[in-house]
């Protein structure tokens, strides 16, 4: 009787019709119809699977149950799901027609139907069903006593087939658990490609059994064992994620050449002593693992047959670790300095009628095509590989923009017009700390470009790009998430889903759900701040971090030499994130006050100003026993000073001249404050 009453109450209170705008779905589905009523969860909730899915669905559904368990505290009776049609009477019925392939163009669609007593997910492949389960988790609602799903019908499918995240494991090495939890997050956001940047100037990260020098001399001991790589590949497969490995050549070659200097392009004159002679009678230059950030000259020698022999052997060992059909060979940022300075390479160019370094690089890249094809892999490279004689099968990864002196995404249009498939990363460089809005509104389909249907078809999708010069295992999640969820929506949802405030509202909830999944982007802020505070209260630091953002673009790490690849990055800037939490809210308060100077609106602005005065006081107190707080004090003081003055202005008690006030606020915008910028600067200026 009591049980029945609870059910009735739950049914009654959850009956208040929920509106679409209240749902925190991301990526937003292609079609959603909300109906009256809801499905209330009980301990007896069970799942049944039918059809011909890949067995990955069993683990996927079991994980779904445990996540729902964790969130609701119901602890369902059903434990592990191991086979088809185990519980024919179950309330959640999943049917898949076929086994999903971890490949592009697979059918990832699903239909989710929720009614009073029954939920069904119908999908062509298990990959679609996994997406449907993520949507179902996001649909979960609650009242004061129970958890329920609103009755609804959702039909959903991705707009683009390539929805990726790249993680650079060559700069700051990112251990297995970092990769796995980010793969979990990709799956939760219905993304399907993990591009793993494994080799760069700063290290070779793949265990090599036949070419052990690469890990002995070029990894600092920081690499993935082949067993670890296999376990990550399996983990990704279980979650529907394709892995695209990258070995960046011929530029970015410091690590490879540290192990194999004999295939480098640098010319060294014989000075007697220790230099080794190579077969041409010139000395072999020495190389070292790069510690800084930037573009460096070590480049593989395209005129040396040994280069191709070794690369072919590397691919023979690395390719079988990755079952996917794509291999990224980098190809970016080769400035050709060592090529230009090497007479033997100049001679080679002349002999092979290669007019310039672009043609020479194309010659080089074309040698790799059959090496990869042998292993069933298609070559992909950064946009610099797009040259006259490049194989049409190569996938062009568009990344450059105004920072590199070209038009944003120009290579994407060039590539599709010339018949290449392409993936967009320009505009998705999440390491640069730009606000979520900038990435969200960056569409892979270029506006205003006159593209035929066939050309548009060649735009496969996009990739969030996480370079790790300034990200460690402790901070990387906060650089990737939650902004990558907004990129996921851009790549999955309809082109018309572009309401930024609505996205922000949903993203707040999604961010919290990603933490629930194991991502550390929220919690690690406190870890860093406790270190800065020397284990004193982090309240003032935390409040200050809500109005500070790390320097954007390439402004931090000046000249690439301020921080090294072994720098732990535990500074205040590392605790701060883009889209500082209080910045938008303060801006709203300022706008409201300027539109209507009511006492309530004034009080809202004043509350922030008073808070920042208290923050300054708190940080000063903290600093007497926390040296790491010292670098933050100047900016906190500036914010304090302008806040004090603005409080007087609000009360018409200021004696400062307008220009002095202006000066005071502008001092908050100097670029030399502990690698952060004040995110409320523009709003303060507006207020003045
Ligand atoms: C790149 O950012 N160098 C691809």
PDB file of C-alpha atoms in Angstrom, residues 246-251 256 263 300-302 304-316 319 327-331 360-381 385 390-391 393-394:
ATOM      1  CA  UNK A 246      49.611  10.056 -35.682  1.00  0.00           C
ATOM      2  CA  UNK A 247      53.341   9.906 -36.272  1.00  0.00           C
ATOM      3  CA  UNK A 248      54.309  13.415 -37.358  1.00  0.00           C
ATOM      4  CA  UNK A 249      56.882  13.479 -40.212  1.00  0.00           C
ATOM      5  CA  UNK A 250      59.000  14.773 -41.938  1.00  0.00           C
ATOM      6  CA  UNK A 251      59.124  17.919 -39.749  1.00  0.00           C
ATOM      7  CA  UNK A 256      62.927  10.393 -34.183  1.00  0.00           C
ATOM      8  CA  UNK A 263      68.166  10.033 -41.404  1.00  0.00           C
ATOM      9  CA  UNK A 300      63.809  13.785 -41.886  1.00  0.00           C
ATOM     10  CA  UNK A 301      65.963  13.534 -45.021  1.00  0.00           C
ATOM     11  CA  UNK A 302      63.695  12.818 -48.016  1.00  0.00           C
ATOM     12  CA  UNK A 304      67.955   9.179 -48.059  1.00  0.00           C
ATOM     13  CA  UNK A 305      66.667   5.639 -48.831  1.00  0.00           C
ATOM     14  CA  UNK A 306      67.314   4.708 -45.193  1.00  0.00           C
ATOM     15  CA  UNK A 307      64.591   7.209 -44.171  1.00  0.00           C
ATOM     16  CA  UNK A 308      61.985   5.217 -46.082  1.00  0.00           C
ATOM     17  CA  UNK A 309      63.342   1.886 -44.977  1.00  0.00           C
ATOM     18  CA  UNK A 310      63.066   2.895 -41.325  1.00  0.00           C
ATOM     19  CA  UNK A 311      59.655   4.538 -41.669  1.00  0.00           C
ATOM     20  CA  UNK A 312      58.359   1.453 -43.417  1.00  0.00           C
ATOM     21  CA  UNK A 313      59.634  -0.676 -40.538  1.00  0.00           C
ATOM     22  CA  UNK A 314      58.080   1.685 -37.973  1.00  0.00           C
ATOM     23  CA  UNK A 315      54.711   1.429 -39.730  1.00  0.00           C
ATOM     24  CA  UNK A 316      55.057  -2.356 -39.881  1.00  0.00           C
ATOM     25  CA  UNK A 319      49.989  -0.185 -37.848  1.00  0.00           C
ATOM     26  CA  UNK A 327      46.791   6.809 -40.251  1.00  0.00           C
ATOM     27  CA  UNK A 328      47.797  10.429 -39.698  1.00  0.00           C
ATOM     28  CA  UNK A 329      51.346  11.274 -40.792  1.00  0.00           C
ATOM     29  CA  UNK A 330      51.365  14.897 -39.643  1.00  0.00           C
ATOM     30  CA  UNK A 331      53.216  16.746 -42.367  1.00  0.00           C
ATOM     31  CA  UNK A 360      59.900  17.594 -52.243  1.00  0.00           C
ATOM     32  CA  UNK A 361      57.583  17.053 -49.289  1.00  0.00           C
ATOM     33  CA  UNK A 362      54.926  15.639 -51.622  1.00  0.00           C
ATOM     34  CA  UNK A 363      57.552  13.256 -52.981  1.00  0.00           C
ATOM     35  CA  UNK A 364      58.296  12.218 -49.386  1.00  0.00           C
ATOM     36  CA  UNK A 365      54.635  11.825 -48.380  1.00  0.00           C
ATOM     37  CA  UNK A 366      53.818   9.828 -51.509  1.00  0.00           C
ATOM     38  CA  UNK A 367      56.419   7.235 -50.461  1.00  0.00           C
ATOM     39  CA  UNK A 368      54.371   6.669 -47.289  1.00  0.00           C
ATOM     40  CA  UNK A 369      51.091   5.989 -49.103  1.00  0.00           C
ATOM     41  CA  UNK A 370      51.952   2.381 -50.107  1.00  0.00           C
ATOM     42  CA  UNK A 371      53.628   1.691 -46.730  1.00  0.00           C
ATOM     43  CA  UNK A 372      50.287   2.427 -45.069  1.00  0.00           C
ATOM     44  CA  UNK A 373      48.150   0.878 -47.780  1.00  0.00           C
ATOM     45  CA  UNK A 374      50.002  -2.385 -47.184  1.00  0.00           C
ATOM     46  CA  UNK A 375      48.362  -2.349 -43.724  1.00  0.00           C
ATOM     47  CA  UNK A 376      44.951  -1.317 -45.058  1.00  0.00           C
ATOM     48  CA  UNK A 377      45.380   2.284 -43.980  1.00  0.00           C
ATOM     49  CA  UNK A 378      44.515   5.486 -45.755  1.00  0.00           C
ATOM     50  CA  UNK A 379      46.896   8.399 -45.263  1.00  0.00           C
ATOM     51  CA  UNK A 380      45.756  11.560 -43.512  1.00  0.00           C
ATOM     52  CA  UNK A 381      47.835  14.672 -42.939  1.00  0.00           C
ATOM     53  CA  UNK A 385      50.308  17.951 -47.473  1.00  0.00           C
ATOM     54  CA  UNK A 390      49.264  14.475 -53.587  1.00  0.00           C
ATOM     55  CA  UNK A 391      47.226  11.291 -53.855  1.00  0.00           C
ATOM     56  CA  UNK A 393      42.998   9.348 -51.366  1.00  0.00           C
ATOM     57  CA  UNK A 394      44.769  11.433 -48.734  1.00  0.00           C
TER      58      UNK A 394
END
